[in-house]
CSV table of C-alpha atoms and ligand atoms in Angstrom, one decimal:
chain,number,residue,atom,x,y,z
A,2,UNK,CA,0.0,0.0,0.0
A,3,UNK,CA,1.3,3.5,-0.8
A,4,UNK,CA,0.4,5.6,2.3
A,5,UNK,CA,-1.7,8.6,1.4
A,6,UNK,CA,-3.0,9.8,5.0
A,7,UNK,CA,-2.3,8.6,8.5
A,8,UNK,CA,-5.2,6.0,8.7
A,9,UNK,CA,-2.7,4.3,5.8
A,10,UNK,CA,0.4,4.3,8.2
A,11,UNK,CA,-1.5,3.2,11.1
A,12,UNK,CA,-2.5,0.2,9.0
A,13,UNK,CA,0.7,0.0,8.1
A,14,UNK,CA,2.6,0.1,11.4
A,15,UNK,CA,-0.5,-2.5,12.5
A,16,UNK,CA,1.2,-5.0,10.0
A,17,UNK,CA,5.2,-4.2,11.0
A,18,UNK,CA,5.6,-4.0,14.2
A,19,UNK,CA,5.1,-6.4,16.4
A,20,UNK,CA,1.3,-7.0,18.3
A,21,UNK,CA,2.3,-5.9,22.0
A,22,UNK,CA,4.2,-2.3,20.0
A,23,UNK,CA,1.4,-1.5,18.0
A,24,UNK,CA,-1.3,-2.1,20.7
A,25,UNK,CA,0.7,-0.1,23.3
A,26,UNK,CA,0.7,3.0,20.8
A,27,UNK,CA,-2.5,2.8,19.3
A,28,UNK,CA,-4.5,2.3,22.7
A,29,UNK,CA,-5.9,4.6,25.6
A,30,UNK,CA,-6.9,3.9,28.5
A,31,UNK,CA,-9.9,1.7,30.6
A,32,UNK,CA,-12.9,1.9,27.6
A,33,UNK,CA,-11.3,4.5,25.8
A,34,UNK,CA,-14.1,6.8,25.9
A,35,UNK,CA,-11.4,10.2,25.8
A,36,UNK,CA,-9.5,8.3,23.7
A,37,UNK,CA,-12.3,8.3,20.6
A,38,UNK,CA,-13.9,11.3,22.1
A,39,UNK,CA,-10.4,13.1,21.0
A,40,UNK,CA,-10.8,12.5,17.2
A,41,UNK,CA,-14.3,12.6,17.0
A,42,UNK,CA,-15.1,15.9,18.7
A,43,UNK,CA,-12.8,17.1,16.3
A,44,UNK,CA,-14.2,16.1,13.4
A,45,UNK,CA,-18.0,16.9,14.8
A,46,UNK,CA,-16.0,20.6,13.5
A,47,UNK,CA,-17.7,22.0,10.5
A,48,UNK,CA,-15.7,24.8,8.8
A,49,UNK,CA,-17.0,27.5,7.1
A,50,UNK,CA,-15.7,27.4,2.9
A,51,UNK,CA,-15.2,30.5,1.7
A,52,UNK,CA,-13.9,31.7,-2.3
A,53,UNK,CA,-13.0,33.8,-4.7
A,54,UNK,CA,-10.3,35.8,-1.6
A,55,UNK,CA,-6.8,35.1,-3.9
A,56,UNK,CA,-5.5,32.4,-1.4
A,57,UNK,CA,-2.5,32.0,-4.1
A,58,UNK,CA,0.2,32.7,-1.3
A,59,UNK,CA,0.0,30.4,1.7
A,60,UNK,CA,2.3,31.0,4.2
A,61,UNK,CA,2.2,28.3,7.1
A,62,UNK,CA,4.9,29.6,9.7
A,63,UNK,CA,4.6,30.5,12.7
A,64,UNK,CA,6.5,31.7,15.6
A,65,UNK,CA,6.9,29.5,19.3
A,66,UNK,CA,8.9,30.6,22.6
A,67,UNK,CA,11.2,33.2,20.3
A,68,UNK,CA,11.9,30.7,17.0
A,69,UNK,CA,10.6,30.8,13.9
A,70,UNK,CA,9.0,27.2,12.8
A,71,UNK,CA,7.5,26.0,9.6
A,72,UNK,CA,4.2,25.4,10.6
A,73,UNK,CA,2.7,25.4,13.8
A,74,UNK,CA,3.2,21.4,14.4
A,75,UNK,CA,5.4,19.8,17.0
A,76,UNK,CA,6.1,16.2,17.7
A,77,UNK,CA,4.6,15.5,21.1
A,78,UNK,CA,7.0,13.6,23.6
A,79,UNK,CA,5.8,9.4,23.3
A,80,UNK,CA,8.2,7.6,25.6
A,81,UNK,CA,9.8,4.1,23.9
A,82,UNK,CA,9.1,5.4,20.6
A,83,UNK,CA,12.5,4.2,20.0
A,84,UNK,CA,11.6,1.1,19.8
A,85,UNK,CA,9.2,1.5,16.6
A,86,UNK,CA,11.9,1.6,14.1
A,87,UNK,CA,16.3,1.3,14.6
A,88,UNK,CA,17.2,4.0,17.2
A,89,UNK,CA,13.9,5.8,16.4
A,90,UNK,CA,14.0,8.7,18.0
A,91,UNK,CA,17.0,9.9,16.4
A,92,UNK,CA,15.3,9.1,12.9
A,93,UNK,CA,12.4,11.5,13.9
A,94,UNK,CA,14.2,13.8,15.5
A,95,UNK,CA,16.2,14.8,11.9
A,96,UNK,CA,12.7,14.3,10.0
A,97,UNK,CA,11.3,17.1,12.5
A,98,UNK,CA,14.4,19.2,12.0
A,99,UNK,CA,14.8,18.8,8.3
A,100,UNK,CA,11.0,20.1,8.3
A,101,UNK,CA,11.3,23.1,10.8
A,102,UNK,CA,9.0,21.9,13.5
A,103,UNK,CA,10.0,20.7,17.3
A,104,UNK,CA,10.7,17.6,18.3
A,105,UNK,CA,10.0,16.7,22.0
A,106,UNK,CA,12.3,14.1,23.3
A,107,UNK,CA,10.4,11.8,26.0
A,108,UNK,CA,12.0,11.0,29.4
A,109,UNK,CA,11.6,7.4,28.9
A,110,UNK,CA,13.0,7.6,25.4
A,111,UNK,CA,15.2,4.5,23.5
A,112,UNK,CA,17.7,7.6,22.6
A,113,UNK,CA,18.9,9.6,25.8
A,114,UNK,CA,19.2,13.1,25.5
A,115,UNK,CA,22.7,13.3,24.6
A,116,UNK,CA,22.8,10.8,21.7
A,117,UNK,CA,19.7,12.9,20.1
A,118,UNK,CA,21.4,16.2,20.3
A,119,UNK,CA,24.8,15.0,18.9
A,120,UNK,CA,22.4,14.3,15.9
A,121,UNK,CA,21.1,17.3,15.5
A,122,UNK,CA,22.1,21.1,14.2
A,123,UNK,CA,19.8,22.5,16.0
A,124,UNK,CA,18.0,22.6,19.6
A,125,UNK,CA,14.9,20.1,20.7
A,126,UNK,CA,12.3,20.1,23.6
A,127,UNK,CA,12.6,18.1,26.0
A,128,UNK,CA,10.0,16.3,28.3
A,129,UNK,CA,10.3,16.0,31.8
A,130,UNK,CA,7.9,13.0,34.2
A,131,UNK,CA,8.5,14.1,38.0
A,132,UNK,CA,9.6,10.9,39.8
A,133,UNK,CA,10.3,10.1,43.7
A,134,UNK,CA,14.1,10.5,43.0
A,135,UNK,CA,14.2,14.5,42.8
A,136,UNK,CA,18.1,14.0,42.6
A,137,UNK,CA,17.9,12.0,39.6
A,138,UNK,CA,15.4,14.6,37.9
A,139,UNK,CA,17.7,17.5,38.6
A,140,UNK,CA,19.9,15.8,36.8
A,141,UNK,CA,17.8,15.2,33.9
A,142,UNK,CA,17.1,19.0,33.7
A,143,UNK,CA,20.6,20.1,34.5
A,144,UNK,CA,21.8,17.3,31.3
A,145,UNK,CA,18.7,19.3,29.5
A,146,UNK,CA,20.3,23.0,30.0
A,147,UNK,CA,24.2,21.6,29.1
A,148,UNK,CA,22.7,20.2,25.7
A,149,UNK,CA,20.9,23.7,25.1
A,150,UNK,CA,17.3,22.6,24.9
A,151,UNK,CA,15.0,24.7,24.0
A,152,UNK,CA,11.9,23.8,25.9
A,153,UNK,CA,11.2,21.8,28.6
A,154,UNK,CA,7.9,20.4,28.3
A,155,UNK,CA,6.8,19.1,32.4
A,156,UNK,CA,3.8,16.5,31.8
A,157,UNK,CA,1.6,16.6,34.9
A,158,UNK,CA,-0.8,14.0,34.2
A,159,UNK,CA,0.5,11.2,35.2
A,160,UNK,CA,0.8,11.0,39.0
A,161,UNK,CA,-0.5,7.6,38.8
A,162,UNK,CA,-0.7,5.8,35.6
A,163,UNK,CA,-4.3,5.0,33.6
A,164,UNK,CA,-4.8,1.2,33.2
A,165,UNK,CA,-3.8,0.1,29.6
A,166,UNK,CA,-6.0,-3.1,28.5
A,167,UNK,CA,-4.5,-3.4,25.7
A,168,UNK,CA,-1.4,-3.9,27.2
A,169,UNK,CA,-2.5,-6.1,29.3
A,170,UNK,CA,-4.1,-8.4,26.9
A,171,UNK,CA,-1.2,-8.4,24.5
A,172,UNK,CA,1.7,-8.9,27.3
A,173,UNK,CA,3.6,-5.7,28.0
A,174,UNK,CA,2.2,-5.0,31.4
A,175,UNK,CA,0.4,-7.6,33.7
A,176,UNK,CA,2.1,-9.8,36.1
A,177,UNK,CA,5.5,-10.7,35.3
A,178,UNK,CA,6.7,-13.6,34.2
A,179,UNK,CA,7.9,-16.7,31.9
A,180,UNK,CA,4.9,-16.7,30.0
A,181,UNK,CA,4.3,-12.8,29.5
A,182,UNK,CA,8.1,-12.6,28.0
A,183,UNK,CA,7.2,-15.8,26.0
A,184,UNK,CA,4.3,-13.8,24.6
A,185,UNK,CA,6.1,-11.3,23.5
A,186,UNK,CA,8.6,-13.2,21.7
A,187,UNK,CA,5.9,-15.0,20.0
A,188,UNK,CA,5.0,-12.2,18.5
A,189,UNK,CA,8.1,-10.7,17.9
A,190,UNK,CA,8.6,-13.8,15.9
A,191,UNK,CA,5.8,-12.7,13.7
A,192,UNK,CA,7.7,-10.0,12.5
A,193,UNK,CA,10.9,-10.9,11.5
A,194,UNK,CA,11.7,-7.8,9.6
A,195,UNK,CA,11.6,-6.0,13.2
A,196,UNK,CA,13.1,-7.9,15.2
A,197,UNK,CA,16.3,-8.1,12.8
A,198,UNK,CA,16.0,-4.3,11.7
A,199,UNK,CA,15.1,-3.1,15.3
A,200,UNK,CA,15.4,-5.6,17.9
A,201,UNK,CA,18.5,-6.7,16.9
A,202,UNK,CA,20.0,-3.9,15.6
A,203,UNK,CA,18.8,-1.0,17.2
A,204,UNK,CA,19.0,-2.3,21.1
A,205,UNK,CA,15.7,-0.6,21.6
A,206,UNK,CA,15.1,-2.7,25.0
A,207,UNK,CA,17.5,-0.3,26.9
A,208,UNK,CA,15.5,3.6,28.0
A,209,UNK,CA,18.8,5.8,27.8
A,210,UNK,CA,17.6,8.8,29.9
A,211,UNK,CA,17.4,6.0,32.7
A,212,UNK,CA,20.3,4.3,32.3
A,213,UNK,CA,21.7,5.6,35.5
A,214,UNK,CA,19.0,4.4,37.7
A,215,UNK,CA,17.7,1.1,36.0
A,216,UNK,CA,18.7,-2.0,37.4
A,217,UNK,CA,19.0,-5.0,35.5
A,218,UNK,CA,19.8,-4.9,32.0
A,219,UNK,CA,17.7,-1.9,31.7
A,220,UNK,CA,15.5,-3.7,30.0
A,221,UNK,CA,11.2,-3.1,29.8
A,222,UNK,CA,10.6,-5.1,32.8
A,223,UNK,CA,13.1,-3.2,34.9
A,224,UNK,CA,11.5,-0.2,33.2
A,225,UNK,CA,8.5,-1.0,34.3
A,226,UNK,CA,9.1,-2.1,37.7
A,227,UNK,CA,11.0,1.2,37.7
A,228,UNK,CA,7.8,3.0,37.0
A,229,UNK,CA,5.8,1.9,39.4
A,230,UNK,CA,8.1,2.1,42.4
A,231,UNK,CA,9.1,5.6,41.3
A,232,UNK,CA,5.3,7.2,40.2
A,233,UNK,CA,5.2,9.9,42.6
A,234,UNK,CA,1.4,10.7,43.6
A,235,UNK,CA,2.4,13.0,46.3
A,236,UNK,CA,3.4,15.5,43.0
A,237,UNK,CA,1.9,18.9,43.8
A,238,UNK,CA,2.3,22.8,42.8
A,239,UNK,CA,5.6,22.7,44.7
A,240,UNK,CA,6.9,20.8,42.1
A,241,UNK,CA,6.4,23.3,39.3
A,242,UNK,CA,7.9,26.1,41.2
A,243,UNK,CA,10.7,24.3,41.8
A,244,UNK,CA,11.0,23.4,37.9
A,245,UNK,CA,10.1,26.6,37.3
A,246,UNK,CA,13.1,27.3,40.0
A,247,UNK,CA,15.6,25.0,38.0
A,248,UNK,CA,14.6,25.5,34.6
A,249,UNK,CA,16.0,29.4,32.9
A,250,UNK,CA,14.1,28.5,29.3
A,251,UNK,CA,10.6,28.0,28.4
A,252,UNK,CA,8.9,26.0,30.5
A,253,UNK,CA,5.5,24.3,29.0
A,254,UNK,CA,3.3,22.3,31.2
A,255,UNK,CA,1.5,19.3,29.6
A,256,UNK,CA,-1.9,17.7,30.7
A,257,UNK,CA,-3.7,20.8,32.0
A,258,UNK,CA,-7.6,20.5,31.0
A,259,UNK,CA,-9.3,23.0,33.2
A,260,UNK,CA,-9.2,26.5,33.3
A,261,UNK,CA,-8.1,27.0,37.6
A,262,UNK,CA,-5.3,24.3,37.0
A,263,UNK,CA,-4.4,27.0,33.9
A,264,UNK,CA,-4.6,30.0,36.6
A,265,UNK,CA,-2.3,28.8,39.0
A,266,UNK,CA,0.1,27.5,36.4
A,267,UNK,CA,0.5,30.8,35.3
A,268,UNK,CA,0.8,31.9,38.2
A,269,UNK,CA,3.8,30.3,39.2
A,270,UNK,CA,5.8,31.7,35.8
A,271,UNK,CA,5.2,29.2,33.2
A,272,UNK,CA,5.4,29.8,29.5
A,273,UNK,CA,3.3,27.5,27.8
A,274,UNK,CA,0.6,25.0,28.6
A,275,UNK,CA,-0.1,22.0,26.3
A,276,UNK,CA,-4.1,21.2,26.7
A,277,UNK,CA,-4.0,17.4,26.7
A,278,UNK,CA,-5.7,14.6,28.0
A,279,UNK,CA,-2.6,12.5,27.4
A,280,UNK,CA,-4.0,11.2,24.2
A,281,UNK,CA,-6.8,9.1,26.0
A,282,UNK,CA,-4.1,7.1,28.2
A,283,UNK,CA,-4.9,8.1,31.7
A,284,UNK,CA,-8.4,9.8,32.9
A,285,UNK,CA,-10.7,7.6,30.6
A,286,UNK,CA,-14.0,10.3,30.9
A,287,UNK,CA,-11.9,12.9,30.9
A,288,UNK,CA,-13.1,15.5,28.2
A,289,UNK,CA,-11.6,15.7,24.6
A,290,UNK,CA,-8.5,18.2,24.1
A,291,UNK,CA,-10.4,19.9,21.5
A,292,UNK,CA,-13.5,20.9,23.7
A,293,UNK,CA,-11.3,21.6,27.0
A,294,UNK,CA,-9.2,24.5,24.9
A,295,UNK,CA,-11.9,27.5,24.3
A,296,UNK,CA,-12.0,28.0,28.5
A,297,UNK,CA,-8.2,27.3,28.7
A,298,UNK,CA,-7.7,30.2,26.1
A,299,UNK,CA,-10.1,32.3,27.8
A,300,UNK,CA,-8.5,32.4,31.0
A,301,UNK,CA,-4.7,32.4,30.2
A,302,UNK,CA,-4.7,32.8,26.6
A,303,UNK,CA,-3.4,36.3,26.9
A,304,UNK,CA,-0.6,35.5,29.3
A,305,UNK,CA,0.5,32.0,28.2
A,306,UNK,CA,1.4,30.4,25.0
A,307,UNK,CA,-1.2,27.2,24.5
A,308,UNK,CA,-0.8,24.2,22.5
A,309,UNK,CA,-2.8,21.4,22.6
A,310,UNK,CA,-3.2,17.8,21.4
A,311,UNK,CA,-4.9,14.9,21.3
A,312,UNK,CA,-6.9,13.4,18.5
A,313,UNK,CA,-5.2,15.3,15.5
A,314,UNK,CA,-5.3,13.3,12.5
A,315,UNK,CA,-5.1,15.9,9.2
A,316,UNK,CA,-4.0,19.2,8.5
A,317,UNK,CA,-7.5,20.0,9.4
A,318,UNK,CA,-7.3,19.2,12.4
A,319,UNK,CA,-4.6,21.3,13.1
A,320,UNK,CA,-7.0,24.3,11.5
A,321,UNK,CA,-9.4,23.6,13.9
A,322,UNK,CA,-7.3,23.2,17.0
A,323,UNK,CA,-5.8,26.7,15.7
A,324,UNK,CA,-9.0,28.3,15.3
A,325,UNK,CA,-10.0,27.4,18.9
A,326,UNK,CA,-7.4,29.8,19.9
A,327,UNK,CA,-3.8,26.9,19.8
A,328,UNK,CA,-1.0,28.5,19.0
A,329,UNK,CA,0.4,25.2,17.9
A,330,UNK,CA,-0.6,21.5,18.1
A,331,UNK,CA,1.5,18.3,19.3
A,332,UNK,CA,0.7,15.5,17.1
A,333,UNK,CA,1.5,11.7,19.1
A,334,UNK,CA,0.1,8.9,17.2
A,335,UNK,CA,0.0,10.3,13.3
A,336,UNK,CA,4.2,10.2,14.1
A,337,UNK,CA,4.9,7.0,16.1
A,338,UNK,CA,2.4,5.4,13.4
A,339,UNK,CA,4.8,6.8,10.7
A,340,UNK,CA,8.1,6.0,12.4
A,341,UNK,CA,7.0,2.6,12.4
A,342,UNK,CA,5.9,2.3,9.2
A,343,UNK,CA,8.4,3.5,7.2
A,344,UNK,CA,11.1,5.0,9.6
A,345,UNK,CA,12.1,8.4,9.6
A,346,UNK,CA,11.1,8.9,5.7
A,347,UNK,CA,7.6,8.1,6.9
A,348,UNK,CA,7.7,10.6,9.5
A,349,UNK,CA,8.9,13.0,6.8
A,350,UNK,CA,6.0,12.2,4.4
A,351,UNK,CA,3.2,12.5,7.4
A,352,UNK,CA,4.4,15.9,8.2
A,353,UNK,CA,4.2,16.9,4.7
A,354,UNK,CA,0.2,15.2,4.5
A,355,UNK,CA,0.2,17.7,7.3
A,356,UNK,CA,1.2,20.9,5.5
A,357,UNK,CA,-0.5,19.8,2.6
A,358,UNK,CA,-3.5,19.1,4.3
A,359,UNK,CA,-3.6,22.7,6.3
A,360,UNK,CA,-3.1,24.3,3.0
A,361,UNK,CA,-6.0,23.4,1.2
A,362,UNK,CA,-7.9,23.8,4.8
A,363,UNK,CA,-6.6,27.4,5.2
A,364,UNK,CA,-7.4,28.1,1.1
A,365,UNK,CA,-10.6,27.3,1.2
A,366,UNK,CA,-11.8,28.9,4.4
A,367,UNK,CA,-9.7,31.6,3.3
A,368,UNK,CA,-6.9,32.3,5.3
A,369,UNK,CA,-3.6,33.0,3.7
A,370,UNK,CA,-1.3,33.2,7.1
A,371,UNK,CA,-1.8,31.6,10.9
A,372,UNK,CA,-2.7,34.5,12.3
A,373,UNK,CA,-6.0,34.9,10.5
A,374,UNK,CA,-7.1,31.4,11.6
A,375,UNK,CA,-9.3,32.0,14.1
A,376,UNK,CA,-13.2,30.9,15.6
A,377,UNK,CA,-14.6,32.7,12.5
A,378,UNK,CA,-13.9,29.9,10.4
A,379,UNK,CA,-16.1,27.5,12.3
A,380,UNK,CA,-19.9,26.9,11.5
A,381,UNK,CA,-21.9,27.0,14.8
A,382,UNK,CA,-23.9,24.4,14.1
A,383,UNK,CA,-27.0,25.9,12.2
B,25,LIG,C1,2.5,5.5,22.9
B,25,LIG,C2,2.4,6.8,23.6
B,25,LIG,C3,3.4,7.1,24.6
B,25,LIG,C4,3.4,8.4,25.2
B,25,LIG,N1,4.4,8.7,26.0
B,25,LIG,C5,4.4,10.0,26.6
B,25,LIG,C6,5.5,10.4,27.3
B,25,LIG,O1,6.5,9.7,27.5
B,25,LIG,N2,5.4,11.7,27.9
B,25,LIG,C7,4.4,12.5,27.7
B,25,LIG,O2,4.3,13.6,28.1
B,25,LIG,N3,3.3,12.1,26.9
B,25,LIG,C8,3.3,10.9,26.3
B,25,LIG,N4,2.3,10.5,25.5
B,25,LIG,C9,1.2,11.5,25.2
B,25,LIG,C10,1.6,12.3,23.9
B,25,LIG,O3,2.7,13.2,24.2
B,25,LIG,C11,0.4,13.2,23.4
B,25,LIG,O4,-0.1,13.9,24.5
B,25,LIG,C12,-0.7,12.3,22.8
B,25,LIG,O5,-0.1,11.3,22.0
B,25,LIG,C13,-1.5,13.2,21.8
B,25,LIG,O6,-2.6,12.5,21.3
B,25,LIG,P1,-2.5,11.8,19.8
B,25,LIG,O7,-1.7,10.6,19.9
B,25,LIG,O8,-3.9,11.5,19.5
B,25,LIG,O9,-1.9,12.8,18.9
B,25,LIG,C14,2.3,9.3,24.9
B,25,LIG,C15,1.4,8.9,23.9
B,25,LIG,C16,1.4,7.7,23.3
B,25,LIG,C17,0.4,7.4,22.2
């Protein structure tokens, strides 16, 4: 199949990669109620076609905490992305840079920080999860500031973790043991095209940011047993102060759905927020990215930069999270899908769907820069 939208490379990824990788990307959490509510409250979005306005020069850029980017599209953080194609993150991370659009490099990332900047020209985001060991996560931001990040992106959503079925079912998570590891493998052995391209090749069983403090081989058990001793519920508005305290760039917070959490966020001297329900992973209920933002925007939009994701699966899309007052969208899924497709080329081709995709939205609703996208381009529903 030649891929012509991101429905195409999800189908595709669902046929490479192996059962227990592509459940874990593709699913949310408990029924997944946010998690369809996210693409579907979207596309409940009628825009408004307008004509005949000479729409013959498009111009997509648009600027984010000071820099100048070619669309308003960043790759959100997805932790063991790495392991979707041969040191994966490092493949994306040059498809979002040859494209002009951030890349935001998950904590529990394949690559560690250090290998993804030595690949790089130019500065990346990176994504901080608050654990119990604050020593270890002062290092993290300290290793952040020496590689010259640009962003630090602090996800707050996830002071416990949302039950996964899928995983469950197809043997990542669940109690450990002989015969979850043999499930795996059986389906490893399904695919042998990974497992020699990525399993062998691209050691994507070992997190680098967490090198220091796994035990064990490092491995996604250890990873996991990591996780749940070190999820830290006690996580509180202290903790972003202190961030706040350690961190000199921009600081985004991630996961905020609710106009007082947006308040006191910028109180406390934040620069961005990303509106997010964690792509449907963790509060299953919780409301869709898309109809959280117009309050968000309303109470901080004038002090704060917002982004949001969650559900974004076009170029129009993106138009309509821009036109309920985003400054930029994070796109999770529509990448990891392409990654492990076709590698970083696939990642490549999606964000070009992308821009082509927001052209022809913006051209016929007739807007010729981001800055004119705004509410008036949505139908109330008549
Ligand atoms: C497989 C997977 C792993 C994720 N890992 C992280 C992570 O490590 N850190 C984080 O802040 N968000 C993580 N997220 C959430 C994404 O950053 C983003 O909020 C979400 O994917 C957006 O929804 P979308 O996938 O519909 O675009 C993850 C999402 C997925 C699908």
């Amino acid at each position: 199949m030649h891929p012509a939208s991101i429905s195409d490379y999800r189908e595709l990824a669902r046929r490479r990669l192996p059962h227990f990788l592509f459940e874990y990307v593709d699913g949310g959490s408990y029924a997944e109620v946010t998690l369809r509510r996210n693409v579907a409250d979207l596309e409940a979005l009628s825009l408004r076609q307008r004509v005949l306005r000479d729409i013959s020069q498009l111009d997509l850029s648009t600027e984010l905490f000071g820099t100048r980017y070619a669309m308003p599209i960043a790759l959100a953080p997805v932790g063991m992305a790495g392991m979707c194609a041969r040191r994966g993150e490092i493949q994306v991370a040059r498809a979002a840079e040859q494209t002009g659009v951030p890349f935001c490099l998950s904590t529990v990332s394949v690559c560690p920080q250090a290998e993804v900047a030595q690949a790089l020209a130019r500065p990346f985001w990176f994504q901080l999860y608050i654990m119990r060991d604050r020593e270890f996560m002062r290092d993290l931001i300290g290793e952040a500031i020496a590689l010259k990040c640009s962003a630090l992106v602090f996800t707050v959503d996830l002071p416990v973790f949302g039950a996964r079925y899928r995983d469950m079912r197809s043997g990542l998570s669940g109690a450990p043991g002989l015969g979850r590891s043999l499930r795996r493998f059986a389906q490893i052995a399904r695919h042998p095209g990974w497992a020699w391209d990525v399993g062998v090749h691209g050691r994507p069983h070992q997190l680098g940011n967490l090198a220091p403090v796994l035990e064990g081989s490092g491995g996604i058990e250890d990873y996991i047993g990591w996780i749940g001793r070190n999820l830290d519920p006690a996580i509180n508005w202290k903790d972003l102060a202190w961030v706040r305290s350690l961190w000199p760039g921009p600081l985004i917070v991630k996961g905020i759905l609710e106009a007082d959490d947006a308040r006191a966020a910028a109180d406390l001297g934040v620069d961005g927020l990303v509106v997010s329900n964690h792509g449907g992973r963790q509060l299953d209920g919780a409301l869709s990215a898309v109809r959280a933002l117009p309050d968000i925007v309303a109470a901080v939009g004038d002090r704060l930069t917002i982004l949001a994701d969650g559900g974004v699966r076009s170029g129009l899309d993106v138009v309509r999270m821009l036109a309920l007052g985003a400054r930029g969208v994070l796109v999770g899924r529509p990448w990891v899908y392409a990654l492990g497709a076709r590698g970083g080329a696939g990642v490549t081709h999606v964000l070009e769907l992308l821009a082509a995709e927001m052209r022809v939205a913006m051209a016929l609703t007739g807007c010729t820069k981001i800055a004119e996208i705004n509410t008036g381009i949505l139908a109330h529903d008549r």
